[in-house]
């Protein structure tokens, strides 16, 4: 318990530091001014969410291979945390877009594909609620999780190919794109902070899921008697 | 070797049962025809407008129809537990998937080709000069829909609310197919048609990736 | 019909567990069934008979433990076993004819000359005249005959039957008993679940009772054998 509380405190501190850095340390961007500061959270959350989904994908593979309940618990923990991240991304996106582009939503490639990604993982969680038997639920949702994850790059690729009227990615978006060195330091610090947050949340959710599975067994045994 | 012969035997069975009743083909055909007619109210179906909107709507209709059509492919096996009989008889469970997705792809392709004349006449877009390319796009897209759809219908067949669940699982997963095939069809129906290499490329990538995934993981979908 | 030369097969269950969502359907079942034994499984509904037979058929993967097969002659390699399985469901297609069903499955199993085998089997189960009728039009008893024919298609060395007399009329039961006797006497290993005493149960050489997913009684002797089937001892 002490260890987890300490981890929580560290995560809170890191998040606070990242917020401070993005407001007070990062220099003001020339065209978007203060508005651009949301970028440190918006983009970093997307990166952390992607990490969560990737860990979930590995957990799904491990479940199919080993058939151990812990991998199922990790899979659902990662999917939920990943989904939460992308929900934040989809909310902070329009907040940034409205003043920057004048509209909340545009069917731009990255918005659209993020939304599809979000839908895929909503379907994953929905599927889990619709299968009663725990082993079957674990196996089938793990398989769907695998299919969903390998679909993600194809979705991003296809949508990007045909719907690119967007600003090029600022980071790793090819030659010419790039951040001011301080900006990039702040950005990578918030990426780090959000990864810590995501790992912390996954761990908490994973413990909860394992408890829930245990409780489920006890409940079923009681029902059987 | 036995994979191919098992697949051929199972495909024969799928086709025989379907062509005996033609239930699936008839209902799907009528369903898509209805949607195509209803679409005409959503925009002004002149030739130019059709070229812009029709390919996307056409493929959307197919996706919806296939999410209904694919429901039955594993559900049919449930009442008599024939899936267990198949699993006991084949040497590689992948052949069960291969046969089903081949049958589904054939049914889809057949419906699409039957609907093409209606589509071209009603929406006033000439398809004859590009028919061979169009057929290839249809083939690649139907194959992709069937590959992923068959796997997902094996999942949804084991869940509650399956009629709603399959479209929910299928439609987001098949976004690349919708985008790529609609763009490819649009390119072919353009006033200055061109060969949609990018579209066909994406369709091929999707087909290969998901076929490999089913080859690797398909047998677990059939587990009891 | 002369049965082909084949090696009788034994089954060995080691500490088999099957859990469905944490609830045990089978708990630490260890059994060795010798080649050529005819075992009758008794037990109340939900005692694990069906799960046990489905594991023996390799349709269900046990949560823990191991199932292995052995040949009578120990130096022979045991090939992949394909048991003949009759379940609660008929496992045949209603929308195909009896003959089409059997042809389908024998082709999948790679039987040489499937037509001959299917014709002989249809004769054996007494469905030659209705071979071209859809199974949908059959009575429950006739369906059960098709189901039994399907299980016997590849002349399996291990036969698993889950309440095989379901839906059969008295003549049907006699016919099934006769068929099973012939299979047993030819050295095939038979595992079947039955309810109560019957003509079919009397073919058994060993009776096992399952309760709550565990083996609670196991005998080869006459008097106990009866009481296991009839629950006289409980």
mmCIF file of N, CA, C and O in Angstrom, chain C residues 168-232:
data_model
loop_
_atom_site.group_PDB
_atom_site.id
_atom_site.type_symbol
_atom_site.label_atom_id
_atom_site.label_comp_id
_atom_site.label_asym_id
_atom_site.label_seq_id
_atom_site.Cartn_x
_atom_site.Cartn_y
_atom_site.Cartn_z
ATOM 1 N N UNK C 168 -34.388 -42.675 -29.602
ATOM 2 C CA UNK C 168 -34.566 -43.940 -30.311
ATOM 3 C C UNK C 168 -35.765 -44.688 -29.754
ATOM 4 O O UNK C 168 -36.010 -44.693 -28.545
ATOM 5 N N UNK C 169 -36.506 -45.359 -30.638
ATOM 6 C CA UNK C 169 -37.609 -46.212 -30.176
ATOM 7 C C UNK C 169 -37.015 -47.560 -29.741
ATOM 8 O O UNK C 169 -35.824 -47.803 -29.923
ATOM 9 N N UNK C 170 -37.834 -48.444 -29.144
ATOM 10 C CA UNK C 170 -37.287 -49.718 -28.644
ATOM 11 C C UNK C 170 -36.497 -50.506 -29.693
ATOM 12 O O UNK C 170 -35.417 -51.018 -29.397
ATOM 13 N N UNK C 171 -36.996 -50.536 -30.924
ATOM 14 C CA UNK C 171 -36.222 -51.245 -31.967
ATOM 15 C C UNK C 171 -34.893 -50.544 -32.191
ATOM 16 O O UNK C 171 -33.872 -51.184 -32.390
ATOM 17 N N UNK C 172 -34.951 -49.212 -32.169
ATOM 18 C CA UNK C 172 -33.740 -48.433 -32.360
ATOM 19 C C UNK C 172 -32.725 -48.748 -31.272
ATOM 20 O O UNK C 172 -31.532 -48.889 -31.544
ATOM 21 N N UNK C 173 -33.197 -48.849 -30.027
ATOM 22 C CA UNK C 173 -32.295 -49.142 -28.916
ATOM 23 C C UNK C 173 -31.669 -50.522 -29.116
ATOM 24 O O UNK C 173 -30.455 -50.702 -28.942
ATOM 25 N N UNK C 174 -32.474 -51.497 -29.533
ATOM 26 C CA UNK C 174 -31.941 -52.846 -29.780
ATOM 27 C C UNK C 174 -30.902 -52.805 -30.888
ATOM 28 O O UNK C 174 -29.836 -53.427 -30.799
ATOM 29 N N UNK C 175 -31.220 -52.028 -31.925
ATOM 30 C CA UNK C 175 -30.273 -51.921 -33.039
ATOM 31 C C UNK C 175 -28.956 -51.299 -32.560
ATOM 32 O O UNK C 175 -27.871 -51.792 -32.879
ATOM 33 N N UNK C 176 -29.078 -50.241 -31.756
ATOM 34 C CA UNK C 176 -27.875 -49.578 -31.252
ATOM 35 C C UNK C 176 -27.071 -50.532 -30.367
ATOM 36 O O UNK C 176 -25.840 -50.616 -30.470
ATOM 37 N N UNK C 177 -27.781 -51.283 -29.502
ATOM 38 C CA UNK C 177 -27.092 -52.233 -28.626
ATOM 39 C C UNK C 177 -26.336 -53.258 -29.465
ATOM 40 O O UNK C 177 -25.178 -53.587 -29.176
ATOM 41 N N UNK C 178 -26.995 -53.736 -30.513
ATOM 42 C CA UNK C 178 -26.371 -54.735 -31.399
ATOM 43 C C UNK C 178 -25.105 -54.136 -32.054
ATOM 44 O O UNK C 178 -24.039 -54.750 -32.080
ATOM 45 N N UNK C 179 -25.259 -52.902 -32.565
ATOM 46 C CA UNK C 179 -24.119 -52.235 -33.211
ATOM 47 C C UNK C 179 -22.967 -52.062 -32.234
ATOM 48 O O UNK C 179 -21.813 -52.361 -32.551
ATOM 49 N N UNK C 180 -23.306 -51.588 -31.022
ATOM 50 C CA UNK C 180 -22.257 -51.345 -30.036
ATOM 51 C C UNK C 180 -21.584 -52.650 -29.622
ATOM 52 O O UNK C 180 -20.374 -52.696 -29.406
ATOM 53 N N UNK C 181 -22.395 -53.727 -29.526
ATOM 54 C CA UNK C 181 -21.804 -55.010 -29.163
ATOM 55 C C UNK C 181 -20.756 -55.417 -30.199
ATOM 56 O O UNK C 181 -19.659 -55.846 -29.872
ATOM 57 N N UNK C 182 -21.105 -55.238 -31.467
ATOM 58 C CA UNK C 182 -20.184 -55.620 -32.536
ATOM 59 C C UNK C 182 -18.905 -54.766 -32.458
ATOM 60 O O UNK C 182 -17.788 -55.257 -32.586
ATOM 61 N N UNK C 183 -19.093 -53.472 -32.201
ATOM 62 C CA UNK C 183 -17.929 -52.575 -32.109
ATOM 63 C C UNK C 183 -17.055 -52.950 -30.922
ATOM 64 O O UNK C 183 -15.827 -52.972 -31.019
ATOM 65 N N UNK C 184 -17.705 -53.263 -29.812
ATOM 66 C CA UNK C 184 -16.952 -53.621 -28.609
ATOM 67 C C UNK C 184 -16.177 -54.909 -28.858
ATOM 68 O O UNK C 184 -14.990 -55.017 -28.547
ATOM 69 N N UNK C 185 -16.863 -55.892 -29.463
ATOM 70 C CA UNK C 185 -16.214 -57.187 -29.676
ATOM 71 C C UNK C 185 -15.089 -57.100 -30.695
ATOM 72 O O UNK C 185 -14.213 -57.957 -30.730
ATOM 73 N N UNK C 186 -15.117 -56.059 -31.540
ATOM 74 C CA UNK C 186 -14.028 -55.918 -32.515
ATOM 75 C C UNK C 186 -12.834 -55.193 -31.882
ATOM 76 O O UNK C 186 -11.859 -54.913 -32.562
ATOM 77 N N UNK C 187 -12.923 -54.860 -30.591
ATOM 78 C CA UNK C 187 -11.759 -54.303 -29.899
ATOM 79 C C UNK C 187 -11.755 -52.796 -29.793
ATOM 80 O O UNK C 187 -10.760 -52.193 -29.414
ATOM 81 N N UNK C 188 -12.861 -52.161 -30.136
ATOM 82 C CA UNK C 188 -12.896 -50.696 -30.046
ATOM 83 C C UNK C 188 -13.136 -50.253 -28.614
ATOM 84 O O UNK C 188 -13.837 -50.929 -27.866
ATOM 85 N N UNK C 189 -12.558 -49.145 -28.264
ATOM 86 C CA UNK C 189 -12.734 -48.596 -26.934
ATOM 87 C C UNK C 189 -13.977 -47.720 -26.947
ATOM 88 O O UNK C 189 -14.096 -46.839 -27.797
ATOM 89 N N UNK C 190 -14.897 -47.989 -26.033
ATOM 90 C CA UNK C 190 -16.154 -47.241 -26.035
ATOM 91 C C UNK C 190 -16.352 -46.558 -24.682
ATOM 92 O O UNK C 190 -16.213 -47.183 -23.635
ATOM 93 N N UNK C 191 -16.642 -45.245 -24.732
ATOM 94 C CA UNK C 191 -17.005 -44.499 -23.532
ATOM 95 C C UNK C 191 -18.379 -43.922 -23.772
ATOM 96 O O UNK C 191 -18.579 -43.218 -24.772
ATOM 97 N N UNK C 192 -19.328 -44.253 -22.895
ATOM 98 C CA UNK C 192 -20.648 -43.650 -23.107
ATOM 99 C C UNK C 192 -21.284 -43.248 -21.801
ATOM 100 O O UNK C 192 -21.050 -43.866 -20.756
ATOM 101 N N UNK C 193 -22.094 -42.179 -21.871
ATOM 102 C CA UNK C 193 -22.834 -41.772 -20.694
ATOM 103 C C UNK C 193 -24.266 -42.259 -20.862
ATOM 104 O O UNK C 193 -24.825 -42.184 -21.956
ATOM 105 N N UNK C 194 -24.821 -42.791 -19.799
ATOM 106 C CA UNK C 194 -26.171 -43.353 -19.875
ATOM 107 C C UNK C 194 -26.936 -42.980 -18.626
ATOM 108 O O UNK C 194 -26.354 -42.663 -17.585
ATOM 109 N N UNK C 195 -28.245 -43.023 -18.756
ATOM 110 C CA UNK C 195 -29.100 -42.841 -17.581
ATOM 111 C C UNK C 195 -29.748 -44.168 -17.260
ATOM 112 O O UNK C 195 -30.502 -44.708 -18.066
ATOM 113 N N UNK C 196 -29.461 -44.731 -16.120
ATOM 114 C CA UNK C 196 -30.135 -45.944 -15.663
ATOM 115 C C UNK C 196 -29.720 -47.196 -16.397
ATOM 116 O O UNK C 196 -28.821 -47.197 -17.234
ATOM 117 N N UNK C 197 -30.407 -48.256 -16.064
ATOM 118 C CA UNK C 197 -30.101 -49.550 -16.652
ATOM 119 C C UNK C 197 -30.781 -49.687 -18.002
ATOM 120 O O UNK C 197 -31.862 -49.157 -18.219
ATOM 121 N N UNK C 198 -30.151 -50.394 -18.916
ATOM 122 C CA UNK C 198 -30.788 -50.637 -20.207
ATOM 123 C C UNK C 198 -30.025 -51.735 -20.920
ATOM 124 O O UNK C 198 -28.992 -52.213 -20.450
ATOM 125 N N UNK C 199 -30.554 -52.100 -22.049
ATOM 126 C CA UNK C 199 -29.908 -53.077 -22.908
ATOM 127 C C UNK C 199 -28.496 -52.613 -23.262
ATOM 128 O O UNK C 199 -27.555 -53.399 -23.343
ATOM 129 N N UNK C 200 -28.378 -51.291 -23.458
ATOM 130 C CA UNK C 200 -27.082 -50.745 -23.861
ATOM 131 C C UNK C 200 -26.117 -50.769 -22.685
ATOM 132 O O UNK C 200 -24.954 -51.142 -22.830
ATOM 133 N N UNK C 201 -26.625 -50.429 -21.504
ATOM 134 C CA UNK C 201 -25.750 -50.374 -20.327
ATOM 135 C C UNK C 201 -25.160 -51.747 -20.035
ATOM 136 O O UNK C 201 -24.031 -51.867 -19.556
ATOM 137 N N UNK C 202 -25.917 -52.810 -20.325
ATOM 138 C CA UNK C 202 -25.429 -54.150 -20.010
ATOM 139 C C UNK C 202 -24.235 -54.552 -20.877
ATOM 140 O O UNK C 202 -23.583 -55.554 -20.616
ATOM 141 N N UNK C 203 -23.926 -53.759 -21.898
ATOM 142 C CA UNK C 203 -22.746 -54.049 -22.712
ATOM 143 C C UNK C 203 -21.460 -53.635 -22.008
ATOM 144 O O UNK C 203 -20.379 -54.083 -22.357
ATOM 145 N N UNK C 204 -21.606 -52.773 -21.009
ATOM 146 C CA UNK C 204 -20.432 -52.185 -20.371
ATOM 147 C C UNK C 204 -19.588 -53.216 -19.652
ATOM 148 O O UNK C 204 -20.101 -54.183 -19.087
ATOM 149 N N UNK C 205 -18.289 -52.984 -19.690
ATOM 150 C CA UNK C 205 -17.390 -53.836 -18.930
ATOM 151 C C UNK C 205 -16.886 -53.106 -17.690
ATOM 152 O O UNK C 205 -16.166 -53.666 -16.884
ATOM 153 N N UNK C 206 -17.264 -51.849 -17.580
ATOM 154 C CA UNK C 206 -16.791 -51.055 -16.453
ATOM 155 C C UNK C 206 -17.777 -49.913 -16.273
ATOM 156 O O UNK C 206 -18.269 -49.352 -17.253
ATOM 157 N N UNK C 207 -18.078 -49.607 -15.031
ATOM 158 C CA UNK C 207 -18.999 -48.499 -14.762
ATOM 159 C C UNK C 207 -18.305 -47.472 -13.878
ATOM 160 O O UNK C 207 -17.599 -47.832 -12.939
ATOM 161 N N UNK C 208 -18.491 -46.204 -14.229
ATOM 162 C CA UNK C 208 -17.873 -45.118 -13.473
ATOM 163 C C UNK C 208 -18.948 -44.102 -13.160
ATOM 164 O O UNK C 208 -19.742 -43.747 -14.036
ATOM 165 N N UNK C 209 -18.990 -43.647 -11.907
ATOM 166 C CA UNK C 209 -19.954 -42.600 -11.612
ATOM 167 C C UNK C 209 -19.230 -41.297 -11.294
ATOM 168 O O UNK C 209 -18.260 -41.269 -10.547
ATOM 169 N N UNK C 210 -19.720 -40.248 -11.905
ATOM 170 C CA UNK C 210 -19.181 -38.916 -11.646
ATOM 171 C C UNK C 210 -20.170 -38.171 -10.761
ATOM 172 O O UNK C 210 -21.378 -38.330 -10.899
ATOM 173 N N UNK C 211 -19.606 -37.391 -9.856
ATOM 174 C CA UNK C 211 -20.467 -36.527 -9.064
ATOM 175 C C UNK C 211 -19.696 -35.249 -8.775
ATOM 176 O O UNK C 211 -18.553 -35.305 -8.337
ATOM 177 N N UNK C 212 -20.307 -34.114 -9.060
ATOM 178 C CA UNK C 212 -19.649 -32.836 -8.833
ATOM 179 C C UNK C 212 -18.307 -32.726 -9.532
ATOM 180 O O UNK C 212 -17.402 -32.075 -9.053
ATOM 181 N N UNK C 213 -18.177 -33.390 -10.682
ATOM 182 C CA UNK C 213 -16.957 -33.270 -11.471
ATOM 183 C C UNK C 213 -15.836 -34.200 -11.040
ATOM 184 O O UNK C 213 -14.717 -34.079 -11.530
ATOM 185 N N UNK C 214 -16.118 -35.124 -10.116
ATOM 186 C CA UNK C 214 -15.076 -36.063 -9.701
ATOM 187 C C UNK C 214 -15.582 -37.490 -9.851
ATOM 188 O O UNK C 214 -16.801 -37.734 -9.823
ATOM 189 N N UNK C 215 -14.643 -38.413 -9.987
ATOM 190 C CA UNK C 215 -15.008 -39.827 -10.038
ATOM 191 C C UNK C 215 -15.300 -40.268 -8.613
ATOM 192 O O UNK C 215 -14.456 -40.153 -7.730
ATOM 193 N N UNK C 216 -16.523 -40.782 -8.377
ATOM 194 C CA UNK C 216 -16.854 -41.212 -7.014
ATOM 195 C C UNK C 216 -16.991 -42.729 -6.921
ATOM 196 O O UNK C 216 -16.982 -43.289 -5.833
ATOM 197 N N UNK C 217 -17.129 -43.407 -8.055
ATOM 198 C CA UNK C 217 -17.208 -44.867 -8.021
ATOM 199 C C UNK C 217 -16.713 -45.407 -9.339
ATOM 200 O O UNK C 217 -16.900 -44.781 -10.388
ATOM 201 N N UNK C 218 -16.061 -46.548 -9.294
ATOM 202 C CA UNK C 218 -15.432 -47.101 -10.491
ATOM 203 C C UNK C 218 -15.328 -48.605 -10.272
ATOM 204 O O UNK C 218 -14.669 -49.057 -9.338
ATOM 205 N N UNK C 219 -15.993 -49.404 -11.072
ATOM 206 C CA UNK C 219 -15.984 -50.842 -10.841
ATOM 207 C C UNK C 219 -16.066 -51.628 -12.137
ATOM 208 O O UNK C 219 -16.504 -51.113 -13.170
ATOM 209 N N UNK C 220 -15.633 -52.871 -12.051
ATOM 210 C CA UNK C 220 -15.795 -53.771 -13.187
ATOM 211 C C UNK C 220 -16.672 -54.960 -12.802
ATOM 212 O O UNK C 220 -16.947 -55.808 -13.646
ATOM 213 N N UNK C 221 -17.103 -55.046 -11.535
ATOM 214 C CA UNK C 221 -17.821 -56.248 -11.117
ATOM 215 C C UNK C 221 -19.322 -56.046 -11.185
ATOM 216 O O UNK C 221 -19.834 -54.935 -10.993
ATOM 217 N N UNK C 222 -20.014 -57.156 -11.427
ATOM 218 C CA UNK C 222 -21.441 -57.149 -11.742
ATOM 219 C C UNK C 222 -22.331 -56.431 -10.751
ATOM 220 O O UNK C 222 -23.059 -55.508 -11.128
ATOM 221 N N UNK C 223 -22.260 -56.815 -9.478
ATOM 222 C CA UNK C 223 -23.234 -56.295 -8.521
ATOM 223 C C UNK C 223 -23.085 -54.792 -8.331
ATOM 224 O O UNK C 223 -24.050 -54.033 -8.432
ATOM 225 N N UNK C 224 -21.844 -54.350 -8.093
ATOM 226 C CA UNK C 224 -21.602 -52.924 -7.912
ATOM 227 C C UNK C 224 -21.926 -52.175 -9.189
ATOM 228 O O UNK C 224 -22.432 -51.052 -9.169
ATOM 229 N N UNK C 225 -21.615 -52.813 -10.323
ATOM 230 C CA UNK C 225 -21.878 -52.219 -11.626
ATOM 231 C C UNK C 225 -23.327 -51.744 -11.713
ATOM 232 O O UNK C 225 -23.609 -50.596 -12.061
ATOM 233 N N UNK C 226 -24.245 -52.654 -11.311
ATOM 234 C CA UNK C 226 -25.669 -52.310 -11.363
ATOM 235 C C UNK C 226 -25.995 -51.145 -10.446
ATOM 236 O O UNK C 226 -26.707 -50.238 -10.819
ATOM 237 N N UNK C 227 -25.452 -51.232 -9.240
ATOM 238 C CA UNK C 227 -25.829 -50.205 -8.275
ATOM 239 C C UNK C 227 -25.280 -48.838 -8.689
ATOM 240 O O UNK C 227 -25.862 -47.804 -8.397
ATOM 241 N N UNK C 228 -24.157 -48.830 -9.402
ATOM 242 C CA UNK C 228 -23.625 -47.554 -9.863
ATOM 243 C C UNK C 228 -24.572 -46.918 -10.878
ATOM 244 O O UNK C 228 -24.854 -45.729 -10.852
ATOM 245 N N UNK C 229 -25.111 -47.759 -11.745
ATOM 246 C CA UNK C 229 -26.012 -47.220 -12.769
ATOM 247 C C UNK C 229 -27.341 -46.766 -12.171
ATOM 248 O O UNK C 229 -27.921 -45.787 -12.609
ATOM 249 N N UNK C 230 -27.816 -47.521 -11.167
ATOM 250 C CA UNK C 230 -29.161 -47.233 -10.656
ATOM 251 C C UNK C 230 -29.135 -46.357 -9.420
ATOM 252 O O UNK C 230 -30.185 -46.051 -8.881
ATOM 253 N N UNK C 231 -27.923 -45.979 -8.982
ATOM 254 C CA UNK C 231 -27.787 -45.163 -7.775
ATOM 255 C C UNK C 231 -28.338 -45.904 -6.552
ATOM 256 O O UNK C 231 -28.785 -45.280 -5.600
ATOM 257 N N UNK C 232 -28.342 -47.266 -6.608
ATOM 258 C CA UNK C 232 -28.925 -48.033 -5.504
ATOM 259 C C UNK C 232 -28.148 -47.820 -4.211
ATOM 260 O O UNK C 232 -28.696 -47.960 -3.120
#
